[in-house]
Coordinates of C-alpha atoms in Angstrom, one line a residue:
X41 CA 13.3 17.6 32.3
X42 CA 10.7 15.9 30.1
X43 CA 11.7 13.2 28.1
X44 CA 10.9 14.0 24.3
X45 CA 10.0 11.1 22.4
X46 CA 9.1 11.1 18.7
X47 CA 6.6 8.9 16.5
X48 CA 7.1 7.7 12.9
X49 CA 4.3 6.6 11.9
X50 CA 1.4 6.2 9.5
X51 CA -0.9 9.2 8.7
X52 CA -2.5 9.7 12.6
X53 CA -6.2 11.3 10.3
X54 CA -6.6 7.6 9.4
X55 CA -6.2 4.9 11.7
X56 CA -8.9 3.0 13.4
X57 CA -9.2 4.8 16.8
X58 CA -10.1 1.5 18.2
X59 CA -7.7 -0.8 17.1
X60 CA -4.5 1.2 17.0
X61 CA -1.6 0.4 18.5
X62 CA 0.7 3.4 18.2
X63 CA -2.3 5.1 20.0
X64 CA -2.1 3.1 22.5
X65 CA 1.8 4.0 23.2
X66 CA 1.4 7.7 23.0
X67 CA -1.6 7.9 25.6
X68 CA 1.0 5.7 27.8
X69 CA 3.5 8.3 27.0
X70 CA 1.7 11.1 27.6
X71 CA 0.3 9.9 30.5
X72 CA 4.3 10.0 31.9
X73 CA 4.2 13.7 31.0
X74 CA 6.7 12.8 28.4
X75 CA 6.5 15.5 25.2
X76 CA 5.2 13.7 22.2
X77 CA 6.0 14.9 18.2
X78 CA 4.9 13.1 15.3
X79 CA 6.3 12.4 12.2
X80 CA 5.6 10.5 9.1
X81 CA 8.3 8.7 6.9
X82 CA 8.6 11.6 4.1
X83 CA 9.3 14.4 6.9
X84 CA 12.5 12.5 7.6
X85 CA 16.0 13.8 5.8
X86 CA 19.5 14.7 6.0
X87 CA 21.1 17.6 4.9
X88 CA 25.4 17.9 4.9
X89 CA 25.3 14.8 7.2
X90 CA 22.7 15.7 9.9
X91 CA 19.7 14.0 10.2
X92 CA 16.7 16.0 11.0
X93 CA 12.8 16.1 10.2
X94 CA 9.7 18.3 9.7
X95 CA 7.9 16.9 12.9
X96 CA 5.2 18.4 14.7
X97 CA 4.3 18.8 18.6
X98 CA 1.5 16.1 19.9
X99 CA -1.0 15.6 22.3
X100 CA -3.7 12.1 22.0
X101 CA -6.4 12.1 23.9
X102 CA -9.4 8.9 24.4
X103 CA -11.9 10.6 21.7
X104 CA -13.3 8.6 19.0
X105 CA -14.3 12.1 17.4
X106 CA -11.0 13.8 18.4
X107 CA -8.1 11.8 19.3
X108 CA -5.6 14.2 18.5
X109 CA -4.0 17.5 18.2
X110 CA -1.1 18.3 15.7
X111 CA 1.2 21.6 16.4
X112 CA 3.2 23.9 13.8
X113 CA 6.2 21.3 12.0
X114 CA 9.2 23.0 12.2
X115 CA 12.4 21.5 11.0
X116 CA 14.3 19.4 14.1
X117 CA 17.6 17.4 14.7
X118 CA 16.4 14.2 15.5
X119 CA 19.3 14.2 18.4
X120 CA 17.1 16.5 20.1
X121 CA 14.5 13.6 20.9
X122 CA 15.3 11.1 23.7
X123 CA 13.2 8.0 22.2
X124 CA 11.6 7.6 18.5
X125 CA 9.2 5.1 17.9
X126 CA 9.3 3.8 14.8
X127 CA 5.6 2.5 13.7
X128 CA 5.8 2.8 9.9
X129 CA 3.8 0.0 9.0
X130 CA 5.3 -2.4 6.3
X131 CA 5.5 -2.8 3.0
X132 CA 9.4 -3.4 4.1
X133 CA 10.9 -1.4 1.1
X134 CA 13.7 0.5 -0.3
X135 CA 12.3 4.1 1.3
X136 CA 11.7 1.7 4.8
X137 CA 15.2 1.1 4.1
X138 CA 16.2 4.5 3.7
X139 CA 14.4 5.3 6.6
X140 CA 16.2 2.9 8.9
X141 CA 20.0 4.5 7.7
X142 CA 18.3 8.1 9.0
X143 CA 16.7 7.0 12.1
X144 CA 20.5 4.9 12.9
X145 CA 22.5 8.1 12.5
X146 CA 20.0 9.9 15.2
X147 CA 20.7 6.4 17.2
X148 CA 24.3 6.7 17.5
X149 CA 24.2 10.2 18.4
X150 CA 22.5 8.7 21.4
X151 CA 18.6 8.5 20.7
X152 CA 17.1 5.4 22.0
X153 CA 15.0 3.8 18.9
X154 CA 12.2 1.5 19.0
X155 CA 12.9 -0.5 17.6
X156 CA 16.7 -0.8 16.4
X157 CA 17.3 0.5 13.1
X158 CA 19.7 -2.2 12.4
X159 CA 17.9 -5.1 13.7
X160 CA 14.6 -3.8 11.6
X161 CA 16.2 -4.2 8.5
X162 CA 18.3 -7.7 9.1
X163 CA 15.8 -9.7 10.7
X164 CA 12.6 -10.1 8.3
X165 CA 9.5 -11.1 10.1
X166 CA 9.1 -14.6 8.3
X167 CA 13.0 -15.6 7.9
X168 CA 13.9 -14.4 12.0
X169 CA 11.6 -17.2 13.0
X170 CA 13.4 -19.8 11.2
X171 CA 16.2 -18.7 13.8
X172 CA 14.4 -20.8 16.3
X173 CA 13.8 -24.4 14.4
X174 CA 13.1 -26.0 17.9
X175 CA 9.8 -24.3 17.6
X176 CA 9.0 -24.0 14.1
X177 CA 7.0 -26.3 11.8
X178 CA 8.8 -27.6 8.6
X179 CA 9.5 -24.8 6.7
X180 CA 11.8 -24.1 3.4
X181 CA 12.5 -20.7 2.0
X182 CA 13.4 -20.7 -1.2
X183 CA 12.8 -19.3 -5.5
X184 CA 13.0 -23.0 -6.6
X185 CA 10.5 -24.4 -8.2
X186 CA 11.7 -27.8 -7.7
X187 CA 12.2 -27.6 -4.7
X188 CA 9.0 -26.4 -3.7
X189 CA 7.4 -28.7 -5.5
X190 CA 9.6 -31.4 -3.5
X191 CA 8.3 -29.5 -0.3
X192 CA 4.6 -30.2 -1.3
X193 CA 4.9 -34.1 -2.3
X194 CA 6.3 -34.7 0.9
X195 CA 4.1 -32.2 3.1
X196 CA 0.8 -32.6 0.8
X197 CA -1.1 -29.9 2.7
X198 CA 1.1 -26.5 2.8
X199 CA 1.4 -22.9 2.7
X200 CA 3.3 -20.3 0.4
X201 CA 3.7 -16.9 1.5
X202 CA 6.0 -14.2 0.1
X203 CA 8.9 -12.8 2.8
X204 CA 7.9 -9.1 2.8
X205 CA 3.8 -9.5 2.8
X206 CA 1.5 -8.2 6.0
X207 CA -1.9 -8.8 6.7
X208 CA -2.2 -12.3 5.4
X209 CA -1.2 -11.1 1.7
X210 CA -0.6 -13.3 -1.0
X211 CA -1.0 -16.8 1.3
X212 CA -2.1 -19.4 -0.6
X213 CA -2.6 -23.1 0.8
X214 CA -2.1 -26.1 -1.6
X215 CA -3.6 -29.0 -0.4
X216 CA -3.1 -33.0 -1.7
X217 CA -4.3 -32.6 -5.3
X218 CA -1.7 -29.6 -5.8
X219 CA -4.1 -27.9 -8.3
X220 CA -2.8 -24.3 -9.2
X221 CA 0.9 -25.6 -7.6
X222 CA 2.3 -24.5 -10.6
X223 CA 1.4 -21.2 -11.5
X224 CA 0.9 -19.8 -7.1
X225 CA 4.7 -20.5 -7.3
X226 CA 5.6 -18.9 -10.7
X227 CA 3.4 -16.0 -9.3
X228 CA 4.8 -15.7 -5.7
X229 CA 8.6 -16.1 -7.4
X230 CA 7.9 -13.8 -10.1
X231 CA 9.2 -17.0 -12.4
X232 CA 11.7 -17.8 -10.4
X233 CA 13.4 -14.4 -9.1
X234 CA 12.1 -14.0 -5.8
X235 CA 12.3 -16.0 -3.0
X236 CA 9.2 -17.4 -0.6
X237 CA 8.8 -19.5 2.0
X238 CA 6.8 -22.7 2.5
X239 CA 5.5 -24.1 5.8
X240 CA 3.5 -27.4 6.2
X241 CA -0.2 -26.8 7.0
X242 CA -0.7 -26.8 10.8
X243 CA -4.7 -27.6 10.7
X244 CA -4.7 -26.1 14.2
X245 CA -4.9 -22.3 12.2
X246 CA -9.3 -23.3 12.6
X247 CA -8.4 -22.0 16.4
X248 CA -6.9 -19.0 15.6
X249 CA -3.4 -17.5 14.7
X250 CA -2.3 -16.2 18.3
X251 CA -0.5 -12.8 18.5
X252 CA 1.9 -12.8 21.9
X253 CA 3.4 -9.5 22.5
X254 CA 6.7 -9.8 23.9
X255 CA 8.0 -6.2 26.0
X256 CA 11.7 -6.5 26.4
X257 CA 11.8 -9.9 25.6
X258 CA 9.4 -11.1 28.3
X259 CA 5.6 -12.2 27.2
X260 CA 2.5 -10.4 28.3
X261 CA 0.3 -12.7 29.6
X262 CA -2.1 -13.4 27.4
X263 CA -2.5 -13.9 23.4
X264 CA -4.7 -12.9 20.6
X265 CA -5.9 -15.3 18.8
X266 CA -6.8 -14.4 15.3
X267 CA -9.8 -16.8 14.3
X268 CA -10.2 -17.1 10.0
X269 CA -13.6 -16.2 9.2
X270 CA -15.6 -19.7 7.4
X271 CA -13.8 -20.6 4.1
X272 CA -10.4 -18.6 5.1
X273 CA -7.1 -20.4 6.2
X274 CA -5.4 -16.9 7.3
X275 CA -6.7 -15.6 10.7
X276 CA -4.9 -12.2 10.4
X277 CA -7.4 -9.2 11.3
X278 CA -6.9 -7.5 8.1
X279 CA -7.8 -10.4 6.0
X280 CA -11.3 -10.6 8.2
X281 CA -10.3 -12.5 10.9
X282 CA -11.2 -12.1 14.4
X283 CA -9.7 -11.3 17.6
X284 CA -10.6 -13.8 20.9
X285 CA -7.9 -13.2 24.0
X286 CA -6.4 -16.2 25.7
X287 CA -4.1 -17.0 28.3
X288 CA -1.1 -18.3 26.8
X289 CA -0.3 -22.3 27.3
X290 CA 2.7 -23.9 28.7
X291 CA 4.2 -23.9 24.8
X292 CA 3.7 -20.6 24.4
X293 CA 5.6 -19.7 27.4
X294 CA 8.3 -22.1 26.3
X295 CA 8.6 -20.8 22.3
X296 CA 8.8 -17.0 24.5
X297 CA 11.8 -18.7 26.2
X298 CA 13.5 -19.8 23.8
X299 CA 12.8 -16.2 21.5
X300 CA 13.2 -13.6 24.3
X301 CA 17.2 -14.3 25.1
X302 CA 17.5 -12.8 21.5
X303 CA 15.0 -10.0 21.2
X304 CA 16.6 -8.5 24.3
X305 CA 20.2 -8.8 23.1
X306 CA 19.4 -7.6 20.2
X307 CA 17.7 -4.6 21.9
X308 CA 14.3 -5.5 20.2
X309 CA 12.0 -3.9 23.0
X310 CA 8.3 -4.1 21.3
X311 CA 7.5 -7.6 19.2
X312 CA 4.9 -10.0 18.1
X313 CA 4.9 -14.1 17.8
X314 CA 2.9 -15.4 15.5
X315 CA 1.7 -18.8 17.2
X316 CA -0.3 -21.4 15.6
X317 CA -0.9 -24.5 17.3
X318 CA 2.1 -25.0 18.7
X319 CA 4.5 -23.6 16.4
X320 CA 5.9 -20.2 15.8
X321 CA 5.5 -18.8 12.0
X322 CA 6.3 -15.3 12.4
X323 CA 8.5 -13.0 14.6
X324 CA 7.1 -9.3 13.9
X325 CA 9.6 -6.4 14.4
X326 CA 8.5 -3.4 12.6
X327 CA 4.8 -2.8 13.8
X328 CA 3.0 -4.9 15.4
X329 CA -0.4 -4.5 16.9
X330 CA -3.1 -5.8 19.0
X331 CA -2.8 -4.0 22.0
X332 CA -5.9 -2.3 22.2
X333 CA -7.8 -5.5 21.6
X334 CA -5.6 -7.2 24.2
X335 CA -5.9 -4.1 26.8
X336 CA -9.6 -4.0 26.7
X337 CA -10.6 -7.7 26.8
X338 CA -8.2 -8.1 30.7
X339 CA -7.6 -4.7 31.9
X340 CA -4.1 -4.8 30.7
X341 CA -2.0 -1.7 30.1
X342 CA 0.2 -2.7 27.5
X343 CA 1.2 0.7 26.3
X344 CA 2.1 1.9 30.1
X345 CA 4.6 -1.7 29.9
X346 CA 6.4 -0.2 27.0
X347 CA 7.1 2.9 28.4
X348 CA 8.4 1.6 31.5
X349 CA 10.6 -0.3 29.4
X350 CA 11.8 2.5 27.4
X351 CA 12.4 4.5 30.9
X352 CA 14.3 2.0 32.2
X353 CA 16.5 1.7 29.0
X354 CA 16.7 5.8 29.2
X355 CA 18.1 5.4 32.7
X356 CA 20.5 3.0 32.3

């Protein structure tokens, strides 16, 4: 029997066909002869305690002009999938929230999701990293202005970033003469009523921000490194950076060693390290990318990793 696996994801008509990760997953999954349906967050609902959705049968194909074709929605029990991939990208919100609590009642009725509902909504992508001082830089997350202003006259070069940005949002770097110290933090905190995080400067970020994608807690190979365009201190693609593969170092493989333990305890099959120099910034759970880029620059197969991941998972 063919194993059924559902997509969350953002609005299939408009992502970059050349860039996109999800559409890397579902050729690997079609490819297996696996059934694909798609779904976007509003479709998903429960009525007198069943979880269900308006999703719609699938089928990707490698056409820039016509990458996919959408079936009839009909209204489905998510317990009739096997796997959903959940590829909503972030703002990490209330409805993401929401979202999580429907796809965790379709996980303990025995659908695998990827990743865990649970584990998507307690470890945020800037605080999980902070999990693994040993590999961080000096970091302090906080709302305080006094202490972040502490944080800068010791550090005097440093960056403040709010906990639920993407795409290099909202990163501001403060260098020696602290100008504008004041009001970044009085606009990241919202005057004091949100908290942000600060790392020290790591002037290493002129090389590129690397991306490694870990598949079941075990690297792939090779890194992205996200190079800022002249004048920029964020190397993130969105944000204008761009994308140069490399093979990952001896510290990379030891920051994956350390991280991976958790992320497969925790069941956290598909994630990204942020890497900068030699310190890990970010651990990203909820969608991260740069598989195609990855896939075309060394003949890798990233996608066709996943879902041999996944099947093994199904099996056991």
């Amino acid at each position: 029997m063919s194993i059924k696996v559902g997509i969350v994801m953002d609005p299939i008509e408009s992502i970059n066909f050349k860039k996109d990760s999800s559409l890397a997953m579902l050729w690997a999954a079609q490819q297996k002869g696996w059934e694909l349906y798609y779904m976007e967050q509003q479709h998903l609902y429960s009525r007198d305690g069943q979880v269900l959705a308006a999703m719609a049968p699938l089928s990707v194909a490698m056409d820039p002009d016509n990458w996919f074709t959408r079936g009839e929605y009909s209204n489905t029990p998510l317990a009739e999938l096997d796997v959903i991939l959940m590829r909503k990208d972030p703002p990490f919100n209330n409805e993401y929230v929401y979202s999580s609590h429907l796809l965790e009642q379709a996980e303990k009725l025995g659908v695998l999701v990827v990743n865990p509902p649970q584990q998507l909504r307690d470890f945020n992508e800037k605080l999980f990293a902070t999990h693994f001082p040993q590999c961080c830089p000096p970091v302090l997350v906080t709302r305080r202005d006094d202490l972040l202003r502490q944080f800068h006259a010791e550090h005097r070069d440093v960056i403040f970033k709010p906990l639920d940005g993407m795409g290099g949002s909202q990163i501001f770097r403060i260098q020696d003469d602290g100008v504008n110290l004041g009001v970044i933090i009085e606009t990241l905190t919202k005057d004091g009523r949100e908290t942000i995080m600060a790392q020290k400067y790591i002037p290493e970020i002129v090389n590129g921000d690397k991306r490694i994608l870990m598949v079941d807690g075990e690297p792939v190979p090779y890194a992205l490194a996200r190079i800022p365009m002249a004048g920029e201190t964020r190397g993130n693609l969105a944000a204008g950076g761009s994308g140069e593969g490399r093979e990952l170092t001896a510290r990379d493989r030891w920051i994956c060693e350390q991280v991976g333990p958790t992320l497969r305890a925790q069941g956290l099959l598909f994630v990204g390290l942020d890497v900068i120099g030699d310190y890990l910034t970010e651990i990203n759970v909820t969608s991260p990318t740069c598989i195609r880029e990855l896939d075309n620059q060394f003949g890798l197969d990233i996608g066709m990793q996943l879902m041999d991941a996944i099947e093994r998972k199904l099996k056991a």
